[in-house]
Amino acid sequence: MSGGNSVRSAWARVRTGERVEFSGAVWAGLVGVLVAFILLIELVANLNDIHGPLYLLGRDFIGRPRIGEIKMAGLLLALICMPSRLRLPVLGSAVALELIWNSQRWIVGHPGTIGNGILFVLVGTAAFAAWRLHGAERATTLKAVGLGMLLITMGRVGDVWLVLSTKASPEVLDEYVELADRALGSPAWAFGTVVSDHAWMAEILSKVYVYLPVGAAIIAFFQLRNSARDGFPRHHIIRTFLLIGLIGPVVYFLFPVVGPTYAFGHEMVGAGWQDVWPLQLPVIGDPESLYFNQIIARNCMPSLHTAWAMSIFLHGWRGSRAAKVFGTVWLFCTISATLGFGFHYAIDVLAGIIFTLTLEAALTRPELGWGRHRVSVIAFGAAAFTGMLLATRYLAVEMSTSGVLGGVSLIVVVLAMAGAFLTIELHPGRGEFAGPPLDVGDRRSPRELVHDATRTAGQALAAVSREAEKTTHRK
C-alpha cells in the first residue's frame, strides 16, 4: 500500500510541476528494469540467430569495437557530468589506453579504431567511485558514468533492434512513400543529385551524419557542465535523446521502409528494384509492399536521425548564441545528409520533426505541470504523426497527383505542431497554463474537447505571430 501511495504522491507532484527526487531504492529499481530489458533483447536476438547487445558490448571491450562515435559521446557525457577534479585523469587514462590498444593494431598493419580504452576507463571510474569516493561526489560520479554507459549500451540495443526489423518485416512500403513524397517535389532526388556532384559537400555531410551522438554531447556540455556542483537541470537533451531512441524504433516494425538509395538505387548490389536514384524518379503504377532481400534496417519512417537533430536544435535554442548557431547548423546539415545520401524520403523527415516536437511537448517546461493543455498538444502531435503515416500508406496515389495541395497540407501540419509546441515552450509561467489537474477519471464532452482544441490552435497562432514579430524587430 505504501508503494502505491508513493507512486500516487509522486504523480501528484509531477502534475503540479514540483520536482521529484528519486531515492536510492527507486534508482536501483530503474537500473533493474533496464538490465531486464537488455536481457530480454539478448534473448530475442539469440532466438533469431543474431548477436545480442551483450555480445556486441563484450566485443567492444576486448575485440574490435564498432561505431566509435557513440563511445566518444558516452565518454564526453560522463566527463561533463562528473566532478571537475576527475575529468583530466579520466580523459588522460582513456587517451592512453586507446593509444596502447591501437598500437598493436598498427604494428600488424590493421587500421585503428576507438572504443576499448573508453569502455575500460568508464567501468574503472565507476569501480573507483564505489571504492574510494564518498557522499555526493561518489553519487555524482556514478551517475555520470551511468549516463555515459547508458548511451553506449542503448546504442548497441538499437543496433540489435534494427537487425530484428529486417527479420520481422521482409516486405517494405517504399513504393507508397516514394509516391506520397512526390507531393513535396521528391526532395531526396534533388538533394541526391547535388550531393553526388559535390564531393566536398558529401564529405562534410557524412561527418555530421555519423557524429550525431557527439553533436548531442556538445549541447549536453552547455546544459550539464555545472551539474556536478549544482545538480542536474529538470530537463536536458539526454532525456529527449534516450526517449526518441526508446520509442521511435517501434514504428519501424509497423511501417517498414528502407530508403531510396536502397530500394531504387545501387547502394546494395542486386537489392534495388529499379536502379534510378538519384537521376530519375522510378516508374510506379499501383503501389504495393514488396519483398526486399537485403539485410538493411527498415529504419526510415520516421527519420530518427532528423528527430535527434531536431532535439539538438531545440535544446540549442534554449542556450547561448553559440548553442543556437550550432543546433541550427547541425539540423540543416543532418536533413541535407539524410536526403542527399538517399537514406530517407522527405516525408520521413517531416514525421521525425513531428515526433520530436510531440515528445518535447511532454518533457519541456516541467515546472508548468501537467494539465489539459499539455495533454491536448501531445494528443494533437500523436494524431498528426499517425495521420501522416496513414495518409502515406493509403493515400499515396492521391498525394502524388494532388499538385501543390498535398505538399502544402503536409507542411501546414508540421507548422501547426510547431506552433502548438511553442505554446508550452514560450509560456511565461504556470498561470492558467495547467488548468484543472489532469485526473485519470476525467471525462469531457465533445463540445469541451472542440473548445480546448480551438483554444490550443489560437495559442499556437499567437505564439508563431510573437516569434515572427521578434524576428522582424531584430532585422
C-alpha angles and dihedrals in degrees: 000000000000091000091054091047090051091053092048091047092050091048091050090054092048091051092055095044099253120146115254118208117200120226123228090259092055092049089050089051092051091050089050091053090049092050091048090051092051091048090051091052089048090053094047090048092051091049088055093047096247132119114269129218094265091055091048092049090049090053090049089055101048106008134046109310122220130209095028091180093076090049089054090049091050091052092047091050092050092048092050094052102040126086111285095240090063098048100082096044091048093047092046092050092050093050092047093050092047090053092048093047094048096044090074089050091053092047092058092041100256121136118254126250139182131244116063097081094043093053095047092047093050092050090044091051090053091050091048092050092050092047106038110015127078142196121350093353092058093045092049093048094048091048091049093050090043092055092049093049091044091057091049094044095048088050088059091046087052091052091055091045091056093052090049088054090062092054095044095047114038089163122063136200100224095126090059093047094046092052094046089047090063087075085070094044097261095274093183090068093048094046091043092056093050096046094045090053095051116056094185091056092049090051094052095044093048091056092050091047095049097041095053093123089053090052089054090049090054091055088045087057090060091048104037107029091108097037094107089060104030103026129247119308115246092248128028139154097264091066091053093043094053094043091052090051092047099049105025100066090058088071090059089070091050098043110025115193129157103193137250098280091058102035098038104018141058100256089118116036110243094004103097119091090204120013097216108111122147099001101062141357117265121251108248126173117175103359120232140168108268134198113257112199101195129091094245120140115252088226106133107096107092107015101234090185086062091043092054092044088050089055089051088052095048095046091043090057089056090061141053127319090264090054091049093052092044093050094047094049092045093052093047093049093045093053089046090051097047091052099033095053092044095241093128144020120235092252088058088056094050090047090051091053093050090046093056094043090053093051092044090051087061095045108035125092095010090178088072091066128213119300140142094285095057091045090050092053092049091048090050091051093049091048092048092050093047092045092052091053093046092048090050091051101041105023100039095120093046091048092050091055098038095092115204094346096072095048094045090050092054093048092046090055090053092047091048090053090048090052092048090051091051091057086068100034096049098037109129097220147319099294108122093341101103098036115187112355113268110257123196089223094048115129125185132188122245089252091057091047091052090047092052091047091050091049091049091051091050092050090048093053091046091052092050090048091051091052092047091051091050090052092048092050091050090054 
